[in-house]
């Protein structure tokens, strides 16, 4: 179970510090088997990295560029992130696809570069509302998977995390239903299985989109759900801690 908080473009350093201190305090002396990841904005990686050193919380970034260095003004490379002990990198988030023109081909280049450096990409896929209404959900998802995972090797799947995030569920307060998540997750896992020949149990598939402490029990209990990518609710330490507590109860064997 991987519970990841995507802080998006939120928190100044003092706010990031307070948030992470509260999370650390809430987890203190607690035994937990879930992988807990926080993904602050780049400008707070340094602060958060220092605070979580020695704890079981892992650090994630919200984006990266695939070239290791050079004349790419405004971009952040994977070695730069690795320096701060980043382990996970979210790529292909729908906000990046929509506002910053990130294509499946770019996401694929990022995924390959991340895996090459032994870090873990969290690759987001998901359909828009109109695509769902037109009955195109699985055509879209399979196409995203094929392009984003193009040329990856079976071995790469060990470090791969996929997040199914229906675009219409992100930040709207309306999460996908249990049935919709079950259907999508099973089909996504079948598709990845057919691409790489790996078993469902070896595929890590998170759900994201309006996950809260109120709906996380139902969502995380679904057999094919291996974690959650949480936006808004990860900015409140008490809510995030509650979701972690629920995740622990729903861990599958
Ligand atoms: P949300 O965002 O939890 O605020 O819906 C999820 C995400 O964008 O990853």
Tab-separated table of C-alpha atoms and ligand atoms in Angstrom:
chain	number	residue	atom	x	y	z
A	1	UNK	CA	0.000	0.000	0.000
A	2	UNK	CA	1.510	3.347	-1.041
A	3	UNK	CA	-0.107	6.446	0.385
A	4	UNK	CA	1.299	9.474	-1.380
A	5	UNK	CA	0.483	13.112	-0.732
A	6	UNK	CA	0.701	15.369	-3.766
A	7	UNK	CA	0.960	18.854	-2.306
A	8	UNK	CA	0.798	20.445	-5.772
A	9	UNK	CA	1.725	24.180	-5.828
A	10	UNK	CA	1.061	24.648	-2.129
A	11	UNK	CA	3.180	25.427	0.948
A	12	UNK	CA	5.880	27.936	1.670
A	13	UNK	CA	8.870	26.457	3.514
A	14	UNK	CA	7.450	27.248	6.974
A	15	UNK	CA	4.119	25.665	6.021
A	16	UNK	CA	5.833	22.591	4.605
A	17	UNK	CA	7.838	22.286	7.783
A	18	UNK	CA	4.750	22.491	9.963
A	19	UNK	CA	2.870	19.981	7.854
A	20	UNK	CA	5.656	17.443	7.833
A	21	UNK	CA	6.404	17.887	11.526
A	22	UNK	CA	2.753	17.180	12.297
A	23	UNK	CA	2.769	14.080	10.121
A	24	UNK	CA	5.967	12.853	11.771
A	25	UNK	CA	4.520	13.486	15.192
A	26	UNK	CA	1.321	11.638	14.316
A	27	UNK	CA	3.299	8.630	13.137
A	28	UNK	CA	5.708	8.642	16.035
A	29	UNK	CA	5.880	5.278	17.833
A	30	UNK	CA	3.285	3.851	15.437
A	31	UNK	CA	4.029	0.720	13.504
A	32	UNK	CA	2.930	0.984	9.921
A	33	UNK	CA	3.514	-1.168	6.875
A	34	UNK	CA	2.246	1.248	4.254
A	35	UNK	CA	4.757	3.226	2.270
A	36	UNK	CA	4.122	6.890	3.095
A	37	UNK	CA	5.305	9.426	0.539
A	38	UNK	CA	5.098	13.209	0.589
A	39	UNK	CA	5.554	15.195	-2.625
A	40	UNK	CA	6.182	18.867	-1.820
A	41	UNK	CA	6.961	21.511	-4.437
A	42	UNK	CA	10.612	21.596	-5.564
A	43	UNK	CA	11.392	24.635	-3.416
A	44	UNK	CA	10.527	22.677	-0.265
A	45	UNK	CA	12.329	19.428	-1.059
A	46	UNK	CA	15.400	20.534	0.854
A	47	UNK	CA	13.436	21.441	3.982
A	48	UNK	CA	11.278	18.327	3.928
A	49	UNK	CA	14.174	16.029	3.071
A	50	UNK	CA	16.085	17.199	6.141
A	51	UNK	CA	13.065	16.752	8.398
A	52	UNK	CA	12.208	13.212	7.300
A	53	UNK	CA	15.747	11.870	7.336
A	54	UNK	CA	15.800	8.820	9.574
A	55	UNK	CA	12.007	8.442	9.508
A	56	UNK	CA	9.982	6.006	7.453
A	57	UNK	CA	8.446	8.764	5.332
A	58	UNK	CA	9.667	8.819	1.757
A	59	UNK	CA	10.197	11.844	-0.437
A	60	UNK	CA	8.571	12.361	-3.815
A	61	UNK	CA	8.743	15.090	-6.448
A	62	UNK	CA	5.918	16.307	-8.653
A	63	UNK	CA	7.779	16.394	-11.949
A	64	UNK	CA	11.237	16.197	-13.513
A	65	UNK	CA	12.983	16.595	-16.837
A	66	UNK	CA	14.491	13.591	-18.562
A	67	UNK	CA	17.862	15.104	-19.510
A	68	UNK	CA	20.477	14.881	-16.739
A	69	UNK	CA	21.768	18.469	-17.164
A	70	UNK	CA	22.284	21.253	-19.624
A	71	UNK	CA	20.636	24.258	-21.193
A	72	UNK	CA	17.038	23.590	-20.203
A	73	UNK	CA	16.035	26.773	-18.400
A	74	UNK	CA	13.545	26.235	-15.647
A	75	UNK	CA	13.765	22.446	-15.578
A	76	UNK	CA	14.822	20.121	-12.748
A	77	UNK	CA	16.822	16.972	-13.465
A	78	UNK	CA	16.595	13.551	-11.868
A	79	UNK	CA	20.130	13.735	-10.365
A	80	UNK	CA	19.120	17.042	-8.723
A	81	UNK	CA	16.145	15.306	-7.138
A	82	UNK	CA	18.182	12.279	-6.153
A	83	UNK	CA	20.551	14.554	-4.267
A	84	UNK	CA	17.696	15.334	-1.871
A	85	UNK	CA	16.863	11.632	-1.472
A	86	UNK	CA	13.786	11.796	-3.643
A	87	UNK	CA	12.603	8.234	-4.332
A	88	UNK	CA	9.358	8.796	-6.194
A	89	UNK	CA	8.552	11.173	-9.033
A	90	UNK	CA	4.996	11.851	-10.165
A	91	UNK	CA	4.799	12.160	-13.932
A	92	UNK	CA	1.930	12.647	-16.333
A	93	UNK	CA	-0.395	14.200	-13.800
A	94	UNK	CA	-3.495	15.468	-15.591
A	95	UNK	CA	-2.692	19.029	-14.514
A	96	UNK	CA	0.645	18.764	-16.281
A	97	UNK	CA	-0.964	17.194	-19.323
A	98	UNK	CA	-3.664	19.884	-19.455
A	99	UNK	CA	-1.799	23.070	-18.515
A	100	UNK	CA	1.760	22.284	-19.573
A	101	UNK	CA	1.318	20.145	-22.645
A	102	UNK	CA	2.897	16.992	-21.232
A	103	UNK	CA	2.317	14.243	-23.777
A	104	UNK	CA	2.464	10.477	-23.418
A	105	UNK	CA	5.751	10.534	-25.368
A	106	UNK	CA	7.314	13.017	-22.936
A	107	UNK	CA	5.999	10.988	-20.004
A	108	UNK	CA	7.560	7.867	-21.482
A	109	UNK	CA	10.959	9.576	-21.798
A	110	UNK	CA	10.684	10.732	-18.195
A	111	UNK	CA	9.659	7.258	-17.019
A	112	UNK	CA	12.631	5.640	-18.724
A	113	UNK	CA	15.047	8.224	-17.326
A	114	UNK	CA	13.649	7.838	-13.803
A	115	UNK	CA	13.871	4.040	-13.896
A	116	UNK	CA	17.387	4.212	-15.280
A	117	UNK	CA	18.409	6.168	-12.170
A	118	UNK	CA	16.718	3.571	-9.958
A	119	UNK	CA	13.971	5.883	-8.797
A	120	UNK	CA	10.258	5.153	-8.953
A	121	UNK	CA	7.931	6.947	-11.327
A	122	UNK	CA	4.317	7.372	-10.321
A	123	UNK	CA	2.729	7.497	-13.756
A	124	UNK	CA	-0.735	9.060	-13.799
A	125	UNK	CA	-3.332	8.034	-16.320
A	126	UNK	CA	-6.998	8.870	-16.510
A	127	UNK	CA	-9.909	9.775	-18.741
A	128	UNK	CA	-11.819	13.058	-18.882
A	129	UNK	CA	-15.533	13.239	-18.192
A	130	UNK	CA	-16.412	13.623	-21.844
A	131	UNK	CA	-14.248	10.627	-22.761
A	132	UNK	CA	-16.094	8.576	-20.145
A	133	UNK	CA	-19.459	9.802	-21.356
A	134	UNK	CA	-18.560	8.827	-24.901
A	135	UNK	CA	-17.679	5.307	-23.748
A	136	UNK	CA	-13.993	5.824	-24.551
A	137	UNK	CA	-12.564	5.302	-21.047
A	138	UNK	CA	-10.671	2.101	-21.722
A	139	UNK	CA	-9.512	3.066	-25.178
A	140	UNK	CA	-7.966	6.171	-23.576
A	141	UNK	CA	-6.448	4.351	-20.602
A	142	UNK	CA	-4.942	1.549	-22.708
A	143	UNK	CA	-3.535	4.042	-25.159
A	144	UNK	CA	-1.941	6.045	-22.334
A	145	UNK	CA	-0.479	2.859	-20.860
A	146	UNK	CA	0.952	1.672	-24.161
A	147	UNK	CA	2.573	5.002	-24.903
A	148	UNK	CA	3.761	5.851	-21.389
A	149	UNK	CA	5.203	2.388	-20.774
A	150	UNK	CA	6.646	1.964	-24.259
A	151	UNK	CA	10.028	0.183	-24.305
A	152	UNK	CA	10.091	-0.450	-20.580
A	153	UNK	CA	11.422	-3.839	-19.546
A	154	UNK	CA	9.726	-6.446	-17.386
A	155	UNK	CA	12.370	-5.746	-14.777
A	156	UNK	CA	11.334	-2.070	-14.637
A	157	UNK	CA	7.909	-3.063	-13.379
A	158	UNK	CA	9.376	-3.627	-9.893
A	159	UNK	CA	9.891	0.113	-9.514
A	160	UNK	CA	6.824	1.212	-11.373
A	161	UNK	CA	3.768	2.782	-9.788
A	162	UNK	CA	0.681	3.603	-11.824
A	163	UNK	CA	-1.972	5.970	-10.529
A	164	UNK	CA	-5.433	5.765	-12.013
A	165	UNK	CA	-6.782	9.279	-11.673
A	166	UNK	CA	-9.998	9.995	-13.540
A	167	UNK	CA	-9.600	13.656	-14.512
A	168	UNK	CA	-13.200	14.405	-13.522
A	169	UNK	CA	-12.527	13.180	-9.977
A	170	UNK	CA	-9.449	15.328	-9.311
A	171	UNK	CA	-10.116	18.192	-6.939
A	172	UNK	CA	-13.858	18.000	-7.510
A	173	UNK	CA	-14.961	16.307	-4.303
A	174	UNK	CA	-16.521	13.575	-6.443
A	175	UNK	CA	-14.442	10.415	-6.379
A	176	UNK	CA	-15.054	7.509	-8.714
A	177	UNK	CA	-17.410	4.905	-7.290
A	178	UNK	CA	-16.274	1.550	-5.959
A	179	UNK	CA	-17.610	-0.132	-9.101
A	180	UNK	CA	-15.877	2.327	-11.424
A	181	UNK	CA	-12.561	1.912	-9.599
A	182	UNK	CA	-12.871	-1.882	-9.531
A	183	UNK	CA	-13.620	-2.038	-13.228
A	184	UNK	CA	-10.849	0.372	-14.216
A	185	UNK	CA	-8.227	-1.191	-11.948
A	186	UNK	CA	-8.928	-4.708	-13.149
A	187	UNK	CA	-8.760	-3.655	-16.768
A	188	UNK	CA	-5.595	-1.614	-16.234
A	189	UNK	CA	-3.916	-4.550	-14.482
A	190	UNK	CA	-5.027	-6.941	-17.232
A	191	UNK	CA	-3.578	-4.617	-19.806
A	192	UNK	CA	-0.251	-4.235	-18.025
A	193	UNK	CA	-0.185	-7.996	-17.574
A	194	UNK	CA	-0.655	-8.479	-21.293
A	195	UNK	CA	2.133	-5.982	-22.021
A	196	UNK	CA	4.741	-7.331	-19.611
A	197	UNK	CA	3.552	-10.789	-18.654
A	198	UNK	CA	3.558	-9.924	-14.966
A	199	UNK	CA	0.970	-10.998	-12.409
A	200	UNK	CA	-1.670	-8.629	-11.002
A	201	UNK	CA	-0.026	-8.933	-7.585
A	202	UNK	CA	3.181	-7.497	-8.965
A	203	UNK	CA	1.515	-4.355	-10.293
A	204	UNK	CA	1.274	-1.364	-7.965
A	205	UNK	CA	-1.809	0.630	-8.892
A	206	UNK	CA	-2.958	3.606	-6.869
A	207	UNK	CA	-6.268	5.382	-7.145
A	208	UNK	CA	-6.386	9.180	-7.066
A	209	UNK	CA	-9.175	11.724	-7.266
A	210	UNK	CA	-10.947	13.254	-4.275
A	211	UNK	CA	-9.696	10.689	-1.778
A	212	UNK	CA	-10.576	11.805	1.754
A	213	UNK	CA	-10.645	10.263	5.200
A	214	UNK	CA	-14.368	9.643	4.610
A	215	UNK	CA	-14.103	7.564	1.447
A	216	UNK	CA	-10.658	6.004	1.861
A	217	UNK	CA	-11.870	2.917	3.688
A	218	UNK	CA	-14.165	1.959	0.833
A	219	UNK	CA	-11.565	2.808	-1.813
A	220	UNK	CA	-8.536	1.219	-0.169
A	221	UNK	CA	-10.458	-1.970	0.642
A	222	UNK	CA	-10.889	-2.705	-3.055
A	223	UNK	CA	-8.729	-5.722	-3.871
A	224	UNK	CA	-7.030	-4.156	-6.905
A	225	UNK	CA	-6.225	-0.850	-5.173
A	226	UNK	CA	-2.656	-0.701	-3.874
A	227	UNK	CA	-2.664	2.794	-2.500
A	228	UNK	CA	-3.820	6.322	-3.081
A	229	UNK	CA	-2.468	9.518	-4.577
A	230	UNK	CA	-3.964	12.276	-2.506
A	231	UNK	CA	-4.092	15.964	-3.347
A	232	UNK	CA	-6.203	18.319	-1.235
A	233	UNK	CA	-6.575	15.944	1.707
A	234	UNK	CA	-2.799	15.531	2.030
A	235	UNK	CA	-2.410	19.189	2.998
A	236	UNK	CA	-4.156	18.641	6.307
A	237	UNK	CA	-1.996	16.542	8.600
A	238	UNK	CA	-4.898	15.178	10.649
A	239	UNK	CA	-6.758	14.048	7.508
A	240	UNK	CA	-3.631	12.568	5.954
A	241	UNK	CA	-2.844	10.726	9.189
A	242	UNK	CA	-6.380	9.382	9.335
A	243	UNK	CA	-6.055	8.057	5.784
A	244	UNK	CA	-2.787	6.333	6.741
A	245	UNK	CA	-4.531	4.754	9.724
A	246	UNK	CA	-7.304	3.491	7.436
A	247	UNK	CA	-4.755	2.239	4.910
A	248	UNK	CA	-3.148	0.135	7.615
A	249	UNK	CA	-6.470	-1.554	8.337
A	250	UNK	CA	-7.056	-2.357	4.700
A	251	UNK	CA	-3.638	-3.794	3.850
A	252	UNK	CA	-4.049	-6.946	1.804
A	253	UNK	CA	-1.766	-9.930	1.939
B	1	LIG	P1	-7.316	15.491	-5.139
B	1	LIG	O1	-6.064	15.409	-6.133
B	1	LIG	O2	-7.098	14.445	-4.077
B	1	LIG	O3	-7.282	16.883	-4.600
B	1	LIG	O4	-8.529	15.197	-5.941
B	1	LIG	C1	-5.511	14.179	-6.482
B	1	LIG	C2	-4.376	14.382	-7.429
B	1	LIG	O5	-4.413	15.353	-8.205
B	1	LIG	O6	-3.403	13.620	-7.431
